């Protein structure tokens, strides 16, 4: 099989590797589509803490089951599947409490190296994954859309963490694919007004077509326009960019008693300045949202029922041997919404 291997930071190659063999509780998947994520860029650039090289990246993918291990009962060859990339141990304190996203022994397909389990990612013609990480993919959901399921699962989890109620006013900072899908989900969950703000006009236009009520360009009039929409603040403010100064700005637009949800991951060496008095005086709830817990299956159901659709968010498509171009394209946020590598 052919696979993309990041041999060390800054160096990758398309390699011919032996076809994988599943363990007794694993399956081999013929990968059909794998989305390019910012994490893949960070892995290539050596910016992902804890990464060990060489590795095969890619954690947002879907495909068709090729082989199953002897103890696998939830899948058979030919099944269409998406992948839940987070692997948890099921035995640690947090797993037993249902907080599997905080597993003390957690690993991520396409990120982590392990002697006990294969964790190669989806930028490969075939990949071995634990059978319990399979998400059945409906025939009505494209393989490209299936590559979004892991991310949509994290968005559903963020909304659940928020406790979004009908009639709330919602503001989303960030116009990446995740920010736009989150805004659409908030609207379809009963928010009375959903506003999205960001720097790229073309992405704001996409947000408008997805049913977002208001789009606000992040320019010198951003503050005026946001306060016009919600003079007393928004009930829930989602920060999806992972940029520390924008985290700080988000606190300006939340109403007393409101919620600020930190979805975007700020690099661990960066800090945001927040006034504790404001949090106390305004009765604010600051909610972190990391990964997902049992929501990837919900994501698949949302796609299968066409509550949301994501194929239109794929702006660029590449073959596996064009992976380098895919990465460079994905870096240009002004032109690329979501790049997908296809092995159809």
Coordinates of C-alpha atoms in Angstrom, one line a residue:
X1 CA 0.0 0.0 0.0
X2 CA 1.0 3.6 -0.5
X3 CA 1.2 5.9 2.6
X4 CA 2.3 9.4 3.4
X5 CA 5.1 9.2 6.1
X6 CA 6.3 12.2 7.9
X7 CA 9.9 11.1 8.6
X8 CA 10.8 14.0 10.7
X9 CA 9.6 17.6 11.0
X10 CA 9.7 19.2 7.6
X11 CA 10.3 16.0 5.7
X12 CA 7.7 13.6 4.3
X13 CA 7.5 11.0 1.5
X14 CA 5.1 8.8 -0.3
X15 CA 6.1 5.3 0.7
X16 CA 5.2 1.7 -0.4
X17 CA 4.5 -0.2 2.8
X18 CA 3.3 -3.7 3.6
X19 CA -0.5 -4.1 3.7
X20 CA -1.6 -4.1 7.3
X21 CA -2.9 -7.1 9.2
X22 CA -5.7 -6.6 11.8
X23 CA -5.4 -7.8 15.3
X24 CA -8.2 -9.8 16.7
X25 CA -10.3 -6.7 17.7
X26 CA -9.2 -4.5 14.8
X27 CA -10.2 -3.9 11.2
X28 CA -8.4 -2.9 8.1
X29 CA -10.1 0.0 6.3
X30 CA -9.6 1.0 2.7
X31 CA -9.4 4.8 3.1
X32 CA -11.6 6.7 0.6
X33 CA -11.2 10.3 1.9
X34 CA -9.2 12.0 4.5
X35 CA -9.6 15.7 5.4
X36 CA -6.5 17.9 5.9
X37 CA -6.6 19.3 9.4
X38 CA -4.5 22.1 11.0
X39 CA -3.0 19.3 13.2
X40 CA -1.5 17.7 10.1
X41 CA 0.2 20.9 9.3
X42 CA 1.5 21.2 12.8
X43 CA 2.8 17.6 12.7
X44 CA 4.7 18.3 9.5
X45 CA 6.2 21.5 10.9
X46 CA 7.2 19.8 14.2
X47 CA 4.8 22.0 16.2
X48 CA 2.7 19.2 17.8
X49 CA 3.8 18.5 21.4
X50 CA 4.5 14.8 22.0
X51 CA 4.6 13.7 18.4
X52 CA 7.1 10.9 17.6
X53 CA 8.4 10.4 14.1
X54 CA 8.2 8.7 11.7
X55 CA 4.4 8.7 11.6
X56 CA 1.5 8.5 9.1
X57 CA -0.8 11.5 9.8
X58 CA -4.5 11.9 9.2
X59 CA -7.3 11.5 11.7
X60 CA -10.4 12.7 9.9
X61 CA -11.2 9.9 7.4
X62 CA -13.7 7.4 6.2
X63 CA -13.6 4.3 4.0
X64 CA -14.7 0.7 3.5
X65 CA -13.9 -2.2 5.7
X66 CA -11.5 -4.6 4.0
X67 CA -10.6 -7.2 6.7
X68 CA -11.8 -7.9 10.2
X69 CA -10.1 -9.5 13.2
X70 CA -11.3 -12.8 14.7
X71 CA -13.2 -11.2 17.5
X72 CA -14.8 -8.3 15.6
X73 CA -18.6 -8.5 15.6
X74 CA -19.7 -5.0 14.7
X75 CA -18.4 -4.8 11.2
X76 CA -17.8 -6.9 8.1
X77 CA -15.9 -6.5 4.8
X78 CA -17.7 -4.0 2.5
X79 CA -19.2 -1.9 5.3
X80 CA -18.9 1.9 4.8
X81 CA -17.4 3.5 7.9
X82 CA -16.1 6.7 9.4
X83 CA -13.6 6.8 12.3
X84 CA -13.7 8.1 15.8
X85 CA -10.0 9.0 16.1
X86 CA -9.7 9.2 19.9
X87 CA -8.8 5.9 21.6
X88 CA -9.5 5.6 25.3
X89 CA -8.5 2.8 27.7
X90 CA -12.0 2.2 29.4
X91 CA -10.3 1.5 32.7
X92 CA -8.8 4.7 34.2
X93 CA -10.7 6.9 36.6
X94 CA -11.9 9.4 34.0
X95 CA -13.1 6.7 31.6
X96 CA -15.1 5.1 34.4
X97 CA -16.7 8.5 35.1
X98 CA -17.7 8.8 31.5
X99 CA -15.1 11.5 30.8
X100 CA -13.4 9.5 28.0
X101 CA -12.0 12.6 26.4
X102 CA -9.8 13.0 29.5
X103 CA -8.6 9.4 29.5
X104 CA -5.3 9.1 31.3
X105 CA -4.0 6.8 28.7
X106 CA -5.7 8.4 25.7
X107 CA -4.2 8.2 22.2
X108 CA -5.2 9.6 18.8
X109 CA -5.1 7.9 15.5
X110 CA -2.6 9.7 13.2
X111 CA -1.0 11.5 16.2
X112 CA 0.4 9.1 18.7
X113 CA 2.9 6.2 18.5
X114 CA 2.3 3.1 20.6
X115 CA 4.0 -0.3 20.9
X116 CA 0.7 -1.9 21.9
X117 CA -1.6 -0.7 19.1
X118 CA -1.3 0.5 15.6
X119 CA -2.1 4.2 15.3
X120 CA -1.2 5.1 11.8
X121 CA -3.5 7.7 10.2
X122 CA -5.7 8.0 7.2
X123 CA -3.3 9.5 4.6
X124 CA -2.7 5.9 3.5
X125 CA -4.5 3.5 1.1
X126 CA -5.2 1.2 4.1
X127 CA -5.2 1.6 7.8
X128 CA -5.8 -0.5 10.9
X129 CA -8.2 0.8 13.5
X130 CA -9.8 -0.7 16.6
X131 CA -13.3 -2.0 15.7
X132 CA -14.9 0.0 18.6
X133 CA -13.7 3.2 16.9
X134 CA -15.9 2.5 13.8
X135 CA -18.9 4.7 13.0
X136 CA -21.3 3.1 10.5
X137 CA -21.6 5.5 7.5
X138 CA -25.0 5.7 5.8
X139 CA -25.1 5.2 2.0
X140 CA -26.5 8.7 1.7
X141 CA -23.4 10.2 3.3
X142 CA -20.4 10.7 1.0
X143 CA -17.0 9.6 2.0
X144 CA -15.9 13.2 2.0
X145 CA -18.6 14.1 4.4
X146 CA -17.7 11.1 6.5
X147 CA -14.3 12.7 7.0
X148 CA -16.1 15.5 8.8
X149 CA -17.7 13.3 11.4
X150 CA -15.0 13.4 14.0
X151 CA -15.0 17.2 13.9
X152 CA -18.8 17.5 13.9
X153 CA -18.8 15.2 17.0
X154 CA -16.7 17.7 18.8
X155 CA -19.1 20.5 17.8
X156 CA -22.1 18.6 19.1
X157 CA -20.3 18.0 22.3
X158 CA -19.5 21.7 22.6
X159 CA -23.2 22.6 22.1
X160 CA -24.2 20.0 24.8
X161 CA -21.7 21.5 27.2
X162 CA -23.3 24.9 26.6
X163 CA -26.8 23.8 27.3
X164 CA -28.1 25.9 24.4
X165 CA -31.8 26.8 24.9
X166 CA -34.4 28.1 22.4
X167 CA -34.3 31.8 22.0
X168 CA -30.7 32.4 22.9
X169 CA -28.6 34.9 21.0
X170 CA -25.3 33.2 19.8
X171 CA -22.0 34.7 18.6
X172 CA -19.3 32.6 16.9
X173 CA -15.8 33.9 16.5
X174 CA -14.1 32.2 13.5
X175 CA -15.1 31.3 10.0
X176 CA -13.3 28.0 9.5
X177 CA -15.4 25.0 8.6
X178 CA -15.9 24.2 12.3
X179 CA -17.1 27.7 13.1
X180 CA -19.6 27.7 10.3
X181 CA -20.9 24.2 11.1
X182 CA -21.2 25.2 14.8
X183 CA -23.2 28.3 13.8
X184 CA -25.5 26.2 11.6
X185 CA -26.0 23.7 14.4
X186 CA -26.8 26.5 16.9
X187 CA -29.4 27.9 14.6
X188 CA -31.0 24.6 14.1
X189 CA -30.9 23.9 17.8
X190 CA -33.3 26.9 18.5
X191 CA -31.1 30.0 18.8
X192 CA -33.1 33.1 17.9
X193 CA -30.1 35.0 16.5
X194 CA -26.8 33.5 15.3
X195 CA -24.0 35.8 14.3
X196 CA -20.6 34.9 12.9
X197 CA -17.6 37.2 12.8
X198 CA -14.3 36.8 11.0
X199 CA -11.8 38.4 8.6
X200 CA -12.6 36.7 5.3
X201 CA -15.6 38.0 3.3
X202 CA -15.8 34.9 1.2
X203 CA -16.2 32.7 4.3
X204 CA -18.8 35.0 5.7
X205 CA -20.8 34.7 2.5
X206 CA -20.7 30.9 2.9
X207 CA -22.0 31.4 6.5
X208 CA -24.9 33.4 5.2
X209 CA -25.8 30.7 2.7
X210 CA -25.8 28.2 5.6
X211 CA -28.6 30.1 7.3
X212 CA -26.6 32.3 9.7
X213 CA -28.6 35.3 10.6
X214 CA -25.9 37.9 10.7
X215 CA -22.3 38.1 9.5
X216 CA -19.9 40.7 10.7
X217 CA -16.5 41.4 9.1
X218 CA -13.7 41.7 11.7
X219 CA -12.7 45.3 10.8
X220 CA -12.7 48.7 12.6
X221 CA -16.5 48.5 12.7
X222 CA -16.7 45.1 14.2
X223 CA -17.4 46.4 17.7
X224 CA -20.2 48.8 16.6
X225 CA -21.9 46.1 14.5
X226 CA -21.8 43.4 17.2
X227 CA -23.2 45.8 19.8
X228 CA -25.9 46.8 17.3
X229 CA -27.0 43.1 17.1
X230 CA -26.9 42.5 20.9
X231 CA -26.8 45.8 22.8
X232 CA -26.7 43.9 26.1
X233 CA -24.5 41.0 24.9
X234 CA -25.0 37.5 23.5
X235 CA -26.2 34.6 25.6
X236 CA -23.5 32.3 24.3
X237 CA -20.2 33.3 22.7
X238 CA -18.2 30.5 21.0
X239 CA -14.5 31.1 20.3
X240 CA -13.3 28.7 17.6
X241 CA -10.1 30.3 16.3
X242 CA -7.7 29.3 19.1
X243 CA -6.1 32.7 19.0
X244 CA -5.4 34.2 22.4
X245 CA -6.3 37.9 21.6
X246 CA -9.6 36.8 20.2
X247 CA -10.3 34.8 23.4
X248 CA -9.9 38.1 25.3
X249 CA -12.2 39.9 22.8
X250 CA -14.9 37.3 23.2
X251 CA -15.5 38.4 26.8
X252 CA -16.6 41.9 25.6
X253 CA -19.7 40.6 24.0
X254 CA -21.3 38.2 26.5
X255 CA -24.4 39.2 28.4
X256 CA -24.6 39.0 32.2
X257 CA -25.3 35.4 33.1
X258 CA -24.1 34.3 29.7
X259 CA -21.6 31.6 28.6
X260 CA -18.3 31.8 26.9
X261 CA -17.3 28.5 25.2
X262 CA -13.6 28.0 24.4
X263 CA -13.6 25.5 21.5
X264 CA -10.6 26.6 19.6
X265 CA -7.3 25.3 21.1
X266 CA -4.9 28.1 22.1
X267 CA -1.3 26.9 22.0
X268 CA -0.2 25.9 25.5
X269 CA 2.6 28.5 25.6
X270 CA 0.2 31.4 25.0
X271 CA -1.9 33.1 27.6
X272 CA -5.0 35.3 27.4
X273 CA -5.7 38.1 29.9
X274 CA -9.1 38.0 31.5
X275 CA -10.4 40.1 34.4
X276 CA -11.7 37.8 37.2
X277 CA -13.9 40.6 38.5
X278 CA -15.8 40.8 35.3
X279 CA -16.5 37.0 35.4
X280 CA -17.7 37.3 39.0
X281 CA -19.7 40.5 38.6
X282 CA -21.4 39.4 35.4
X283 CA -22.2 35.9 36.6
X284 CA -20.4 34.4 33.6
X285 CA -19.8 30.8 32.8
X286 CA -16.5 30.0 31.1
X287 CA -16.8 26.6 29.5
X288 CA -13.9 24.6 28.0
X289 CA -14.8 22.0 25.3
X290 CA -12.3 19.4 24.3
X291 CA -12.8 16.5 21.9
X292 CA -16.0 14.6 22.2
X293 CA -17.9 12.0 24.3
X294 CA -20.2 9.7 22.4
X295 CA -21.2 12.3 19.9
X296 CA -19.6 11.0 16.7
X297 CA -22.6 8.7 16.1
X298 CA -24.8 11.8 16.5
X299 CA -22.7 13.6 13.9
X300 CA -23.3 10.7 11.5
X301 CA -27.1 10.8 12.1
X302 CA -27.1 14.6 11.5
X303 CA -25.5 14.0 8.1
X304 CA -27.6 11.0 7.2
X305 CA -30.8 12.9 8.0
X306 CA -29.5 16.0 6.1
X307 CA -30.1 18.2 9.1
X308 CA -26.7 19.5 8.1
X309 CA -24.7 19.1 4.9
X310 CA -21.0 19.7 4.5
X311 CA -19.9 18.6 1.0
X312 CA -20.1 22.2 -0.1
X313 CA -17.4 23.1 2.4
X314 CA -14.8 21.0 0.5
X315 CA -13.0 23.6 -1.6
X316 CA -10.0 21.6 -2.8
X317 CA -9.5 17.9 -3.6
X318 CA -6.2 16.1 -4.1
X319 CA -4.8 12.6 -4.8
X320 CA -2.6 10.9 -2.2
X321 CA 0.5 11.7 -4.2
X322 CA -0.4 15.4 -4.1
X323 CA -0.4 15.5 -0.3
X324 CA 2.3 18.2 -0.2
X325 CA 0.1 20.5 -2.4
X326 CA -2.9 19.7 -0.1
X327 CA -0.9 20.9 2.9
X328 CA 0.3 24.1 1.3
X329 CA -3.2 24.8 0.0
X330 CA -4.8 24.2 3.4
X331 CA -2.4 26.8 4.9
X332 CA -4.0 29.6 2.8
X333 CA -7.1 30.2 4.9
X334 CA -8.1 33.0 2.5
X335 CA -8.7 30.6 -0.3
X336 CA -9.1 27.1 1.2
X337 CA -12.1 26.2 3.3
X338 CA -11.4 22.5 3.6
X339 CA -8.9 20.3 1.6
X340 CA -9.6 16.6 1.2
X341 CA -7.3 13.8 -0.1
X342 CA -9.3 11.2 -2.0
X343 CA -8.4 7.6 -2.7
X344 CA -11.7 6.7 -4.5

